[in-house]
């Protein structure tokens, strides 16, 4: 369990290499494919960066920079980042840890203190950290974010309409009202992205009919 906590913490806080193939035309009008490798920040930093517009970098084929397709202010991303930061502070306080400047530093402090936790408390921390990671995964893909109009959240006790946010890039979803998440590797059917997709299809088909 300690290894799992450390792995999730790394996803949230540590930079990683990302590579993708980019095809385009060079200045001599020759079609070329090149491998573009970048260093991506941790998910918490990505979530914070998604709050404001960013500009894409120039490519290797001479194209000029263009604005990324993000909203002027991603209020949901800001709200979730603040919610995660407060939850991390709560954990630090409950474990008697000295709080630090950044949320990333506080997450790392939690990892360092986890060997002192009993199994039940460590499991609760792991569950909450996985929730933070799922929120980040959903809300850092604004270019491919789908919001099914008029579809209520399927969670009993929620049912809020227009609250579902689906990241089509990495097949994750979030209800902005109750915080429930859906992923490809969910441990139960209720949290599976495929189950949510079927539900949305049934609701939209019913509306269209």
Short mmCIF file of N, CA, C and O in Angstrom, two decimals, residues 21 24 40 44 51 69 76 79 95 111-112 122 125 146-148 150 176 202 209:
data_model
loop_
_atom_site.label_atom_id
_atom_site.label_comp_id
_atom_site.label_asym_id
_atom_site.label_seq_id
_atom_site.Cartn_x
_atom_site.Cartn_y
_atom_site.Cartn_z
N UNK A 21 4.29 11.66 -32.00
CA UNK A 21 4.71 11.89 -33.38
C UNK A 21 3.92 13.04 -33.98
O UNK A 21 2.70 13.10 -33.84
N UNK A 24 4.03 17.03 -40.47
CA UNK A 24 3.79 18.35 -41.05
C UNK A 24 4.66 18.58 -42.27
O UNK A 24 5.32 17.67 -42.76
N UNK A 40 6.48 17.09 -19.12
CA UNK A 40 5.20 17.53 -18.59
C UNK A 40 5.26 17.61 -17.06
O UNK A 40 5.82 16.73 -16.42
N UNK A 44 -0.94 17.94 -10.59
CA UNK A 44 -1.41 19.10 -9.85
C UNK A 44 -0.97 20.40 -10.53
O UNK A 44 -1.75 21.36 -10.61
N UNK A 51 -5.99 26.60 -15.52
CA UNK A 51 -6.89 27.66 -15.08
C UNK A 51 -6.82 28.88 -15.99
O UNK A 51 -7.80 29.59 -16.18
N UNK A 69 -6.91 25.76 -27.35
CA UNK A 69 -8.36 25.91 -27.26
C UNK A 69 -8.83 25.65 -25.84
O UNK A 69 -9.44 24.65 -25.54
N UNK A 76 -13.76 25.47 -12.92
CA UNK A 76 -13.84 24.15 -12.32
C UNK A 76 -12.46 23.63 -11.93
O UNK A 76 -12.28 23.03 -10.87
N UNK A 79 -11.37 25.44 -8.83
CA UNK A 79 -12.10 24.96 -7.66
C UNK A 79 -11.56 23.62 -7.17
O UNK A 79 -11.37 23.42 -5.97
N UNK A 95 -2.00 14.53 10.80
CA UNK A 95 -0.83 13.69 11.04
C UNK A 95 0.28 14.44 11.77
O UNK A 95 1.38 13.91 11.98
N UNK A 111 3.65 11.41 1.96
CA UNK A 111 4.28 10.15 1.57
C UNK A 111 5.37 9.76 2.57
O UNK A 111 5.48 8.60 2.98
N UNK A 112 6.16 10.74 3.00
CA UNK A 112 7.22 10.45 3.95
C UNK A 112 6.71 9.97 5.30
O UNK A 112 7.42 9.25 6.01
N UNK A 122 -4.00 4.42 6.22
CA UNK A 122 -3.25 4.45 4.96
C UNK A 122 -4.17 4.16 3.78
O UNK A 122 -4.05 4.79 2.71
N UNK A 125 -6.17 7.27 3.02
CA UNK A 125 -5.35 8.25 2.33
C UNK A 125 -5.17 7.87 0.86
O UNK A 125 -5.28 8.73 -0.03
N UNK A 146 -15.98 16.95 -22.99
CA UNK A 146 -17.35 16.83 -23.49
C UNK A 146 -18.31 17.00 -22.32
O UNK A 146 -18.14 16.38 -21.27
N UNK A 147 -19.31 17.84 -22.51
CA UNK A 147 -20.30 18.11 -21.46
C UNK A 147 -21.68 17.75 -22.01
O UNK A 147 -22.28 18.57 -22.75
N UNK A 148 -22.22 16.57 -21.73
CA UNK A 148 -23.51 16.16 -22.29
C UNK A 148 -24.65 17.02 -21.76
O UNK A 148 -24.97 16.98 -20.57
N UNK A 150 -27.99 18.51 -20.58
CA UNK A 150 -29.26 18.03 -20.05
C UNK A 150 -29.22 16.67 -19.39
O UNK A 150 -30.23 16.23 -18.84
N UNK A 176 -19.23 17.51 -11.59
CA UNK A 176 -18.78 18.72 -10.91
C UNK A 176 -19.60 19.00 -9.66
O UNK A 176 -19.18 19.76 -8.78
N UNK A 202 -28.16 6.21 -23.49
CA UNK A 202 -29.57 5.92 -23.27
C UNK A 202 -30.36 7.21 -23.02
O UNK A 202 -31.45 7.39 -23.55
N UNK A 209 -35.60 10.85 -29.17
CA UNK A 209 -36.84 10.19 -29.59
C UNK A 209 -38.06 11.04 -29.20
O UNK A 209 -39.08 11.00 -29.82
#
